[in-house]
Short mmCIF file of C-alpha atoms in Angstrom, two decimals:
data_model
loop_
_atom_site.label_atom_id
_atom_site.label_comp_id
_atom_site.label_asym_id
_atom_site.label_seq_id
_atom_site.Cartn_x
_atom_site.Cartn_y
_atom_site.Cartn_z
CA MET A 1 0.00 0.00 0.00
CA GLY A 2 1.34 3.41 -0.84
CA ASN A 3 1.08 6.64 1.06
CA PHE A 4 -1.93 7.68 -0.96
CA VAL A 5 -3.01 10.46 1.38
CA GLU A 6 0.37 12.08 1.99
CA LEU A 7 0.00 15.79 1.40
CA PRO A 8 2.38 17.46 -1.04
CA VAL A 9 4.23 19.44 1.63
CA GLU A 10 7.93 19.47 0.85
CA VAL A 11 10.64 21.34 2.66
CA ASP A 12 14.33 21.18 1.77
CA PRO A 13 16.17 22.19 4.98
CA LEU A 14 19.41 22.80 3.09
CA ALA A 15 17.72 25.14 0.63
CA LEU A 16 16.08 26.98 3.52
CA LEU A 17 19.45 27.35 5.24
CA GLU A 18 21.13 28.68 2.11
CA GLU A 19 18.28 31.13 1.65
CA ALA A 20 18.55 32.34 5.24
CA PHE A 21 22.34 32.67 5.01
CA ALA A 22 22.05 34.59 1.73
CA GLU A 23 19.63 37.04 3.33
CA TYR A 24 21.94 37.45 6.30
CA GLU A 25 24.90 38.06 4.04
CA GLU A 26 22.93 40.67 2.17
CA LEU A 27 22.07 42.36 5.42
CA LEU A 28 25.61 42.21 6.78
CA GLN A 29 28.04 42.44 3.89
CA GLY A 30 31.12 40.38 4.56
CA TRP A 31 29.35 38.06 6.98
CA LYS A 32 30.39 34.43 6.68
CA PRO A 33 28.49 31.51 8.20
CA ASN A 34 30.40 29.34 10.63
CA LEU A 35 29.06 26.25 12.37
CA GLY A 36 30.16 27.48 15.78
CA GLN A 37 28.49 30.83 15.42
CA PRO A 38 25.32 31.58 17.46
CA GLU A 39 23.41 32.98 14.46
CA VAL A 40 24.14 29.83 12.49
CA ILE A 41 23.29 27.61 15.44
CA LEU A 42 19.95 29.40 15.87
CA ILE A 43 19.05 29.38 12.18
CA GLN A 44 19.96 25.70 11.85
CA ALA A 45 18.03 24.82 15.00
CA ILE A 46 14.94 26.63 13.70
CA VAL A 47 15.15 24.91 10.31
CA TYR A 48 16.04 21.40 11.44
CA ARG A 49 14.18 21.18 14.73
CA LEU A 50 11.13 23.33 14.02
CA VAL A 51 10.42 23.96 10.35
CA ALA A 52 11.37 20.57 8.94
CA PRO A 53 9.51 18.49 11.60
CA LEU A 54 6.43 20.69 11.29
CA ALA A 55 6.48 20.33 7.51
CA GLN A 56 6.76 16.57 7.92
CA LEU A 57 3.89 16.66 10.39
CA ALA A 58 1.78 18.67 7.95
CA ALA A 59 2.56 16.19 5.18
CA GLU A 60 1.47 13.30 7.36
CA SER A 61 -1.63 14.99 8.79
CA GLY A 62 -3.83 13.78 5.93
CA GLU A 63 -2.97 10.18 6.72
CA GLU A 64 -3.61 10.79 10.42
CA LEU A 65 -6.96 12.45 9.75
CA PHE A 66 -8.16 9.50 7.67
CA ASN A 67 -6.81 7.20 10.33
CA GLN A 68 -8.85 8.92 13.03
CA TRP A 69 -11.88 9.04 10.75
CA GLY A 70 -11.63 5.32 10.14
CA ARG A 71 -11.28 4.50 13.82
CA LYS A 72 -13.88 6.85 15.28
CA ILE A 73 -16.48 7.29 12.56
CA VAL A 74 -16.32 4.17 10.42
CA GLY A 75 -15.44 2.05 13.44
CA LEU A 76 -12.70 0.06 11.71
CA THR A 77 -9.99 -0.70 14.25
CA PRO A 78 -6.34 -1.02 13.22
CA GLN A 79 -4.80 -4.35 14.07
CA ALA A 80 -2.84 -4.02 17.28
CA ALA A 81 0.52 -5.66 17.80
CA GLN A 82 0.30 -9.18 19.17
CA SER A 83 2.71 -10.82 21.58
CA ALA A 84 4.26 -14.17 20.81
CA THR A 85 3.24 -17.03 23.09
CA VAL A 86 4.70 -20.41 23.90
CA LYS A 87 4.06 -23.19 26.38
CA SER A 88 6.73 -24.14 28.88
CA LYS A 89 7.60 -26.87 31.33
CA TRP A 90 8.64 -25.94 34.85
CA THR A 91 10.37 -28.43 37.13
CA ALA A 92 10.64 -27.74 40.85
CA ARG A 93 13.54 -28.77 43.02
CA ASP A 94 11.29 -30.95 45.19
CA THR A 95 7.71 -32.13 45.64
CA ALA A 96 6.76 -29.70 48.41
CA GLY A 97 4.20 -27.95 46.20
CA TYR A 98 4.57 -24.42 44.78
CA GLU A 99 2.60 -21.58 43.28
CA LEU A 100 3.83 -19.97 40.06
CA PRO A 101 2.15 -16.55 40.00
CA ALA A 102 0.87 -14.91 36.84
CA GLY A 103 3.25 -12.16 35.77
CA THR A 104 6.38 -14.08 36.72
CA GLN A 105 9.08 -12.97 34.30
CA VAL A 106 11.64 -15.06 32.48
CA ASN A 107 14.23 -14.27 29.86
CA VAL A 108 14.64 -16.54 26.86
CA GLU A 109 18.05 -16.32 25.24
CA ARG A 110 18.00 -15.90 21.49
CA THR A 111 21.78 -15.51 21.29
CA GLY A 112 24.52 -15.21 23.87
CA SER A 113 23.92 -11.47 24.16
CA GLU A 114 20.28 -11.13 23.23
CA SER A 115 17.26 -12.32 25.13
CA VAL A 116 13.51 -11.82 25.00
CA GLY A 117 11.39 -11.23 28.09
CA PHE A 118 8.29 -13.37 28.68
CA ILE A 119 5.77 -13.48 31.51
CA VAL A 120 3.64 -16.29 32.87
CA VAL A 121 0.06 -15.63 31.71
CA ASN A 122 -1.93 -17.56 34.34
CA THR A 123 -1.11 -18.60 37.87
CA VAL A 124 -0.11 -22.26 38.00
CA ILE A 125 -0.16 -24.49 41.07
CA ILE A 126 2.22 -27.41 41.41
CA PRO A 127 0.49 -29.54 44.02
CA PRO A 128 2.40 -31.28 46.82
CA GLY A 129 3.75 -34.57 45.59
CA SER A 130 4.45 -33.22 42.14
CA LYS A 131 7.52 -31.51 40.76
CA VAL A 132 6.43 -30.55 37.28
CA ALA A 133 4.07 -28.07 35.70
CA GLU A 134 3.59 -28.57 31.97
CA GLY A 135 1.85 -26.35 29.46
CA VAL A 136 2.58 -23.15 31.38
CA LEU A 137 1.71 -20.39 28.92
CA LEU A 138 4.29 -17.65 28.46
CA GLU A 139 3.68 -14.41 26.60
CA ALA A 140 6.35 -12.08 25.23
CA ILE A 141 6.48 -8.79 27.10
CA GLU A 142 7.21 -6.84 23.96
CA PRO A 143 4.51 -7.24 21.32
CA GLY A 144 5.58 -7.98 17.77
CA GLU A 145 7.59 -10.56 15.94
CA VAL A 146 10.53 -10.17 18.31
CA GLY A 147 9.23 -13.05 20.46
CA ASN A 148 8.70 -15.54 17.62
CA GLY A 149 10.90 -18.51 16.82
CA LEU A 150 12.19 -19.43 20.27
CA GLY A 151 12.08 -23.09 21.26
CA ALA A 152 13.47 -25.85 23.42
CA ALA A 153 17.04 -25.07 22.37
CA ASN A 154 16.84 -21.56 23.80
CA ALA A 155 17.86 -21.25 27.45
CA VAL A 156 15.27 -19.86 29.85
CA THR A 157 16.30 -17.98 32.98
CA LEU A 158 14.06 -16.81 35.78
CA VAL A 159 14.13 -13.07 36.47
CA ASP A 160 12.07 -13.16 39.65
CA SER A 161 13.91 -14.63 42.59
CA TYR A 162 12.00 -17.78 43.46
CA GLY A 163 14.22 -20.45 44.89
CA TRP A 164 12.26 -23.51 43.84
CA PRO A 165 12.38 -23.72 40.01
CA GLU A 166 15.09 -26.11 38.94
CA THR A 167 14.59 -26.03 35.18
CA ILE A 168 12.40 -24.13 32.75
CA VAL A 169 12.11 -25.39 29.21
CA LEU A 170 10.07 -24.21 26.26
CA GLU A 171 7.84 -27.02 25.04
CA ALA A 172 7.33 -25.68 21.52
CA THR A 173 8.40 -22.84 19.27
CA SER A 174 7.06 -19.45 20.22
CA ALA A 175 4.74 -17.97 17.64
CA GLY A 176 1.87 -15.58 17.09
CA GLY A 177 3.82 -12.35 17.56
CA GLU A 178 2.70 -9.78 15.04
CA GLU A 179 3.69 -6.20 14.48
CA ALA A 180 1.03 -3.49 14.70
CA GLU A 181 -0.62 -2.73 11.40
CA GLU A 182 1.24 -0.14 9.36
CA PRO A 183 -0.76 3.10 8.93
CA ALA A 184 -0.63 2.85 5.15
CA HIS A 185 -1.85 -0.74 5.27
CA TYR A 186 -4.67 0.24 7.59
CA LEU A 187 -5.77 3.01 5.23
CA GLY A 188 -5.74 0.58 2.34
CA ARG A 189 -7.96 -1.76 4.32
CA LEU A 190 -10.19 1.17 5.25
CA ALA A 191 -10.56 2.09 1.58
CA GLU A 192 -11.50 -1.50 0.71
CA THR A 193 -13.97 -1.63 3.58
CA MET A 194 -15.64 1.55 2.41
CA GLN A 195 -16.15 -0.01 -1.02
CA THR A 196 -18.11 -2.83 0.54
CA LEU A 197 -20.51 -0.55 2.37
CA VAL A 198 -23.96 -0.35 0.85
CA GLU A 199 -24.76 3.10 -0.40
CA GLY A 200 -28.44 3.37 0.20
CA VAL A 201 -31.22 3.82 2.67
CA VAL A 202 -32.02 0.93 4.94
CA THR A 203 -33.21 2.36 8.23
CA ALA A 204 -35.51 5.28 9.05
CA ASN A 205 -32.47 7.19 10.21
CA ASP A 206 -30.79 6.61 6.82
CA VAL A 207 -33.85 8.20 5.21
CA ARG A 208 -33.73 11.15 7.56
CA ILE A 209 -30.04 11.77 6.85
CA VAL A 210 -30.44 11.49 3.08
CA VAL A 211 -33.45 13.81 2.98
CA LEU A 212 -31.90 16.38 5.32
CA ASN A 213 -28.96 16.61 2.95
CA ILE A 214 -31.22 17.83 0.14
CA GLU A 215 -31.10 21.58 -0.28
CA GLY A 216 -34.20 23.36 0.97
CA VAL A 217 -35.18 20.64 3.42
CA GLY A 218 -35.03 21.72 7.05
CA ARG A 219 -37.27 19.28 8.90
CA VAL A 220 -37.89 15.58 8.31
CA LEU A 221 -40.15 13.17 10.13
CA VAL A 222 -39.76 9.56 9.05
CA ILE A 223 -42.63 7.22 9.94
CA ASP A 224 -41.46 3.70 9.29
CA ASN A 225 -43.91 1.00 8.20
CA TYR A 226 -46.65 3.58 7.68
CA ASP A 227 -48.57 3.68 4.42
CA TYR A 228 -49.75 7.24 3.96
CA GLU A 229 -52.44 6.28 1.46
CA SER A 230 -53.99 3.23 3.08
CA LYS A 231 -53.21 4.47 6.63
CA ALA A 232 -51.84 0.99 7.41
CA THR A 233 -49.43 1.17 10.33
CA GLU A 234 -47.68 -2.17 9.88
CA ALA A 235 -46.88 -1.86 6.20
CA GLU A 236 -43.54 -3.56 5.62
CA LYS A 237 -40.99 -1.84 3.41
CA THR A 238 -43.18 1.24 3.40
CA THR A 239 -42.09 4.57 4.78
CA THR A 240 -43.86 7.89 5.00
CA VAL A 241 -41.60 10.92 4.98
CA ILE A 242 -43.01 14.24 6.19
CA VAL A 243 -40.91 17.16 5.07
CA ALA A 244 -40.82 20.90 5.68
CA SER A 245 -38.46 23.82 5.26
CA ALA A 246 -36.27 24.98 8.11
CA ALA A 247 -38.96 27.56 8.85
CA GLY A 248 -41.47 24.75 9.14
CA THR A 249 -43.35 25.65 5.96
CA ALA A 250 -44.51 23.20 3.30
CA LEU A 251 -42.17 22.45 0.41
CA SER A 252 -43.09 22.86 -3.22
CA ALA A 253 -44.39 19.92 -5.24
CA GLU A 254 -41.18 19.99 -7.27
CA LYS A 255 -39.04 19.73 -4.16
CA LYS A 256 -41.08 16.81 -2.83
CA ALA A 257 -40.73 15.10 -6.20
CA GLU A 258 -36.97 15.63 -6.01
CA ILE A 259 -36.89 14.09 -2.54
CA LEU A 260 -38.91 11.09 -3.70
CA ALA A 261 -36.61 10.63 -6.69
CA LYS A 262 -33.57 10.68 -4.45
CA LEU A 263 -35.08 8.08 -2.11
CA GLU A 264 -36.10 5.83 -4.97
CA GLU A 265 -32.63 6.08 -6.39
CA LYS A 266 -31.17 4.82 -3.14
CA ARG A 267 -33.90 2.47 -1.99
CA GLU A 268 -33.75 -1.26 -1.75
CA VAL A 269 -35.95 -3.33 -4.03
CA ASN A 270 -39.71 -3.09 -3.34
CA PHE A 271 -39.43 -0.23 -0.87
CA ILE A 272 -42.22 2.34 -1.08
CA PHE A 273 -41.84 5.94 -0.01
CA TYR A 274 -44.44 8.63 0.48
CA VAL A 275 -43.18 12.18 0.70
CA ARG A 276 -45.80 14.48 2.12
CA ASP A 277 -46.39 17.86 3.75
CA PRO A 278 -46.96 18.15 7.49
CA ALA A 279 -50.53 18.41 8.76
CA PHE A 280 -50.64 21.99 9.98
CA THR A 281 -53.02 23.01 12.76
CA GLU A 282 -53.51 26.67 13.49
CA VAL A 283 -53.71 27.22 17.23
CA ASP A 284 -55.26 30.19 19.01
CA VAL A 285 -54.11 31.17 22.50
CA THR A 286 -55.56 33.63 24.96
CA ALA A 287 -53.54 34.74 27.95
CA ALA A 288 -53.73 37.40 30.61
CA VAL A 289 -50.41 38.20 32.28
CA VAL A 290 -49.11 40.24 35.16
CA GLU A 291 -45.78 41.93 34.60
CA ARG A 292 -42.74 41.30 36.79
CA ALA A 293 -41.48 44.23 38.88
CA GLY A 294 -39.26 46.43 36.75
CA TYR A 295 -41.17 45.82 33.52
CA SER A 296 -44.17 47.55 32.04
CA HIS A 297 -47.33 45.67 31.25
CA ALA A 298 -46.82 46.37 27.55
CA GLU A 299 -43.36 44.76 27.71
CA ALA A 300 -44.78 41.72 29.47
CA VAL A 301 -47.56 41.37 26.88
CA ALA A 302 -45.18 41.69 23.92
CA ALA A 303 -42.72 39.18 25.39
CA ALA A 304 -45.49 36.72 26.25
CA LYS A 305 -46.92 36.94 22.76
CA SER A 306 -43.51 36.32 21.27
CA ALA A 307 -42.87 33.31 23.55
CA ILE A 308 -46.25 31.72 22.75
CA SER A 309 -45.68 32.19 19.03
CA ALA A 310 -42.24 30.61 19.33
CA PHE A 311 -43.72 27.69 21.31
CA LEU A 312 -46.21 27.04 18.50
CA SER A 313 -43.69 27.56 15.71
CA PRO A 314 -43.58 24.74 13.14
CA ALA A 315 -39.87 25.48 12.79
CA THR A 316 -39.07 24.12 16.23
CA PHE A 317 -42.09 22.17 17.48
CA ALA A 318 -41.31 18.62 18.61
CA GLN A 319 -37.57 18.95 18.39
CA ASP A 320 -36.06 16.15 20.44
CA PRO A 321 -34.01 17.29 22.26
CA PRO A 322 -35.22 20.90 22.10
CA GLY A 323 -32.82 23.03 20.08
CA ASP A 324 -31.63 20.18 17.84
CA ALA A 325 -32.76 21.35 14.43
CA ALA A 326 -32.07 17.96 12.84
CA THR A 327 -34.74 16.24 14.90
CA TRP A 328 -38.51 16.01 14.81
CA GLY A 329 -40.38 13.67 17.11
CA ASN A 330 -43.79 12.50 16.04
CA VAL A 331 -45.63 14.55 18.70
CA LYS A 332 -49.40 14.72 18.28
CA VAL A 333 -50.44 16.60 21.41
CA ILE A 334 -49.67 20.12 22.56
CA ARG A 335 -49.28 19.73 26.28
CA TYR A 336 -50.95 22.50 28.26
CA GLN A 337 -48.18 22.17 30.84
CA ASP A 338 -45.58 22.92 28.17
CA LEU A 339 -47.44 26.08 27.22
CA VAL A 340 -47.47 27.09 30.88
CA THR A 341 -43.72 26.48 31.05
CA ALA A 342 -43.10 28.55 27.94
CA LEU A 343 -45.00 31.45 29.51
CA ASN A 344 -43.36 31.06 32.91
CA ASN A 345 -39.95 31.27 31.27
CA VAL A 346 -40.67 34.79 30.05
CA GLN A 347 -38.54 37.16 32.09
CA GLN A 348 -40.99 40.05 31.88
CA VAL A 349 -43.98 37.99 33.09
CA ASP A 350 -44.51 37.41 36.80
CA TYR A 351 -47.58 35.16 36.49
CA TYR A 352 -50.67 34.66 34.41
CA THR A 353 -54.29 34.90 35.40
CA GLU A 354 -55.69 33.27 32.30
CA LEU A 355 -54.24 30.86 29.75
CA LYS A 356 -56.17 28.72 27.28
CA LEU A 357 -55.85 27.38 23.80
CA ALA A 358 -57.80 25.75 20.98
CA LYS A 359 -57.71 25.06 17.30
CA HIS A 360 -58.32 28.22 15.33
CA LEU A 361 -61.80 29.60 16.08
CA GLY A 362 -62.55 26.71 18.45
CA THR A 363 -63.59 26.94 22.06
CA GLN A 364 -60.45 27.62 24.06
CA LYS A 365 -59.72 25.61 27.18
CA ALA A 366 -56.95 25.21 29.71
CA GLU A 367 -56.09 21.67 28.64
CA ASP A 368 -54.01 19.60 26.21
CA LEU A 369 -54.79 20.02 22.53
CA THR A 370 -54.63 17.06 20.20
CA LEU A 371 -53.34 17.78 16.73
CA GLU A 372 -54.75 15.97 13.72
CA GLY A 373 -53.24 14.43 10.66
CA VAL A 374 -50.01 12.64 9.85
CA GLY A 375 -46.85 14.48 10.86
CA PRO A 376 -48.71 17.26 12.65
CA LEU A 377 -47.23 20.68 13.26
CA PRO A 378 -48.91 23.65 14.95
CA LYS A 379 -48.91 27.18 13.59
CA PRO A 380 -49.58 30.28 15.68
CA GLY A 381 -53.14 31.42 15.04
CA THR A 382 -54.71 34.29 16.95
CA ILE A 383 -52.51 34.97 19.94
CA ASN A 384 -54.41 37.27 22.24
CA VAL A 385 -52.43 38.43 25.26
CA THR A 386 -53.65 41.08 27.63
CA MET B 1 39.38 57.50 1.38
CA ALA B 2 36.42 56.46 -0.76
CA LEU B 3 33.41 55.04 0.99
CA GLY B 4 33.85 51.71 -0.77
CA GLN B 5 37.25 51.34 0.80
CA ILE B 6 36.01 51.62 4.36
CA LYS B 7 36.30 48.25 5.98
CA ARG B 8 33.34 47.81 8.28
CA ALA B 9 33.47 45.44 11.18
CA VAL B 10 30.99 42.58 10.84
CA PRO B 11 29.31 41.85 14.18
CA ARG B 12 28.56 38.38 15.39
CA LEU B 13 26.61 37.27 18.39
CA SER B 14 28.71 36.33 21.34
CA LEU B 15 28.73 32.71 22.45
CA PRO B 16 27.27 31.92 24.96
CA LEU B 17 24.52 34.45 24.30
CA ARG B 18 24.50 37.21 26.88
CA LEU B 19 22.90 40.60 27.30
CA GLU B 20 24.99 43.73 26.95
CA GLY B 21 23.26 47.07 27.37
CA GLU B 22 19.90 46.83 25.65
CA GLY B 23 20.83 44.07 23.27
CA LEU B 24 22.81 40.90 22.86
CA ALA B 25 26.56 41.09 23.16
CA THR B 26 28.50 40.88 19.92
CA ILE B 27 32.05 40.31 18.84
CA GLU B 28 33.80 41.15 15.61
CA GLN B 29 33.96 38.58 12.84
CA ASP B 30 37.46 37.16 12.32
CA SER B 31 38.69 38.66 15.58
CA ILE B 32 40.63 36.43 17.94
CA GLU B 33 37.47 36.27 20.07
CA ASP B 34 35.55 35.00 17.06
CA VAL B 35 38.10 32.27 16.43
CA ALA B 36 38.14 31.33 20.11
CA GLN B 37 34.37 31.19 20.03
CA GLY B 38 34.53 28.76 17.12
CA VAL B 39 36.86 26.50 19.09
CA TYR B 40 34.58 26.77 22.11
CA ALA B 41 31.62 25.66 19.99
CA VAL B 42 33.47 22.63 18.63
CA LEU B 43 34.41 21.53 22.13
CA SER B 44 30.95 22.26 23.54
CA TYR B 45 28.96 19.98 21.26
CA GLU B 46 28.77 16.24 21.45
CA ARG B 47 29.06 14.52 18.11
CA GLY B 48 25.63 13.88 16.61
CA GLU B 49 23.95 16.76 18.39
CA ARG B 50 23.92 19.01 15.35
CA LEU B 51 21.36 17.47 13.00
CA GLU B 52 22.64 19.41 10.01
CA ASP B 53 26.19 18.09 10.54
CA PRO B 54 26.35 15.10 12.89
CA GLU B 55 30.17 15.07 12.67
CA PHE B 56 30.41 18.46 14.40
CA GLY B 57 31.69 18.43 17.97
CA ILE B 58 33.58 15.84 20.00
CA GLU B 59 32.84 12.47 21.53
CA ASP B 60 31.43 12.59 25.06
CA PRO B 61 34.51 12.13 27.28
CA THR B 62 32.52 11.38 30.43
CA PHE B 63 33.49 7.72 30.62
CA GLU B 64 36.93 7.92 29.07
CA VAL B 65 39.95 6.92 31.07
CA GLU B 66 42.04 9.85 32.25
CA PRO B 67 44.23 11.37 31.03
CA ILE B 68 41.92 11.93 28.11
CA ASP B 69 43.33 11.76 24.63
CA THR B 70 42.72 15.21 23.19
CA SER B 71 44.17 14.55 19.75
CA PRO B 72 40.68 13.88 18.28
CA TRP B 73 39.66 17.26 19.69
CA LEU B 74 42.50 18.95 17.80
CA THR B 75 41.47 17.15 14.64
CA GLN B 76 37.93 18.46 15.04
CA ILE B 77 39.13 22.00 15.73
CA ASP B 78 41.30 21.79 12.64
CA ARG B 79 38.33 20.62 10.61
CA TYR B 80 35.65 22.98 11.87
CA GLU B 81 37.63 26.03 12.95
CA PRO B 82 40.59 26.06 10.57
CA ARG B 83 41.30 29.68 11.46
CA ALA B 84 42.53 28.50 14.83
CA ASN B 85 46.08 27.41 15.50
CA VAL B 86 46.15 25.69 18.84
CA GLN B 87 49.35 26.74 20.59
CA THR B 88 49.35 24.74 23.78
CA THR B 89 47.82 21.51 24.92
CA GLU B 90 47.77 19.92 28.28
CA ASP B 91 46.62 16.60 29.65
CA VAL B 92 43.03 16.61 30.78
CA THR B 93 42.95 14.90 34.12
CA GLU B 94 39.94 16.58 35.70
CA LEU B 95 36.78 16.89 33.64
CA LEU B 96 34.98 19.04 36.17
CA GLY B 97 37.67 21.71 36.03
CA SER B 98 38.23 24.25 33.27
CA ILE B 99 40.70 23.86 30.44
CA GLU B 100 42.62 26.83 29.18
CA VAL B 101 43.28 26.58 25.47
CA GLN B 102 45.65 29.08 23.97
CA ILE B 103 44.99 29.71 20.33
CA ARG B 104 46.35 31.97 17.65
CA ARG B 105 44.60 32.98 14.46
CA ARG B 106 46.25 31.40 11.45
CA GLY B 107 47.66 33.63 8.75
CA ASN B 108 48.08 37.14 10.15
CA GLY B 109 48.53 36.06 13.77
#
């Protein structure tokens, strides 16, 4: 695999040095660079220890960004280094019975001057009456291939100072040590993995994401298994998509056709989509408020009116959580308590003496209001605040 | 004397860097101080420290057996500060002490 995401950032330290020296010479005619000279030491330090490493870092940042993207967003984990393992046979000096604790360290000589550290993986008990523990699993301390290829011919010495082991012998050839995956190899694997991912809409959330990415769409409510025409609620492979602008207004017929075309382009076989407008319900509210000390009644009325209108706005109604513009819960009831909260949160209002609501021109009451239709959204109707 | 004939002194920063008045102390290029400073730099760096020229400097003498052989130091001075003509040498038997190196500028003394 090549470094296919290395950025074209190239810095020639020598050229930079020559350039800096030339400028210095121009500034101070007769000046000659000398390795032992502070100016030269400083310039060289800046170029070799600051500029060149930063340029290298910049060149490698693309690879690192894709690496992080693959790990954290795609969820493809690079292969970590693996330690070599091998089974060993431990012989005690007598049959008194001993415990060989996990983590006990030994060195296995590869050559006369080179050895590889291993630890005992699991605690092993040599019961009284026995002198030998076979199959004791050892694992190389340093991950990678460094621990591979050691066997019975390689001498094993105990690092920890237990008095009882008489001999330690490897029973097989150590194996399984692997180096960590090279970044370039990982990115190659990431690229291949991405090619296997299905580009399409499978879940309701896929639909929401695809539709929200279409220009002009601000709000999307996806009702899975709902057939908008037949009103069937358990319709398999059928999805109703309610769409609106960011302001909560209905989209044009052309825009809805564009959305449907996009979904059909990406759908799986036999999937049916309905793209429809929200069911808007105009809501009237009547309130009588008492201003908080420090505010005029007119200020309290204006602020209350504004807060009630915002509460009923189709741009933000049923956001879940509130404030997250990308969400729209399928809420079908305006809770009276929520309206009370909206009013209570108005700084200029101390309390209200009257608060009721109803569908436009209906009989207003101080109770919940059920909205009608599929994908309902309220709209402020007559907001009368005194 | 024409202006072009005026020989202007070329300043160099003093090593080690130190403040003098409102700025950094300087010495004159090609002065005996400049040459001495070059020798000081060669003897102050351990080989490999200067990334741009890993050969610059001397081997770390910390674990050498005393008296320390200074002939490689002279070779390095000759290579990196050829303006210097080392006049006297003495055996280095105490690394924690200071070493006085007498030098003369080659050519015009």
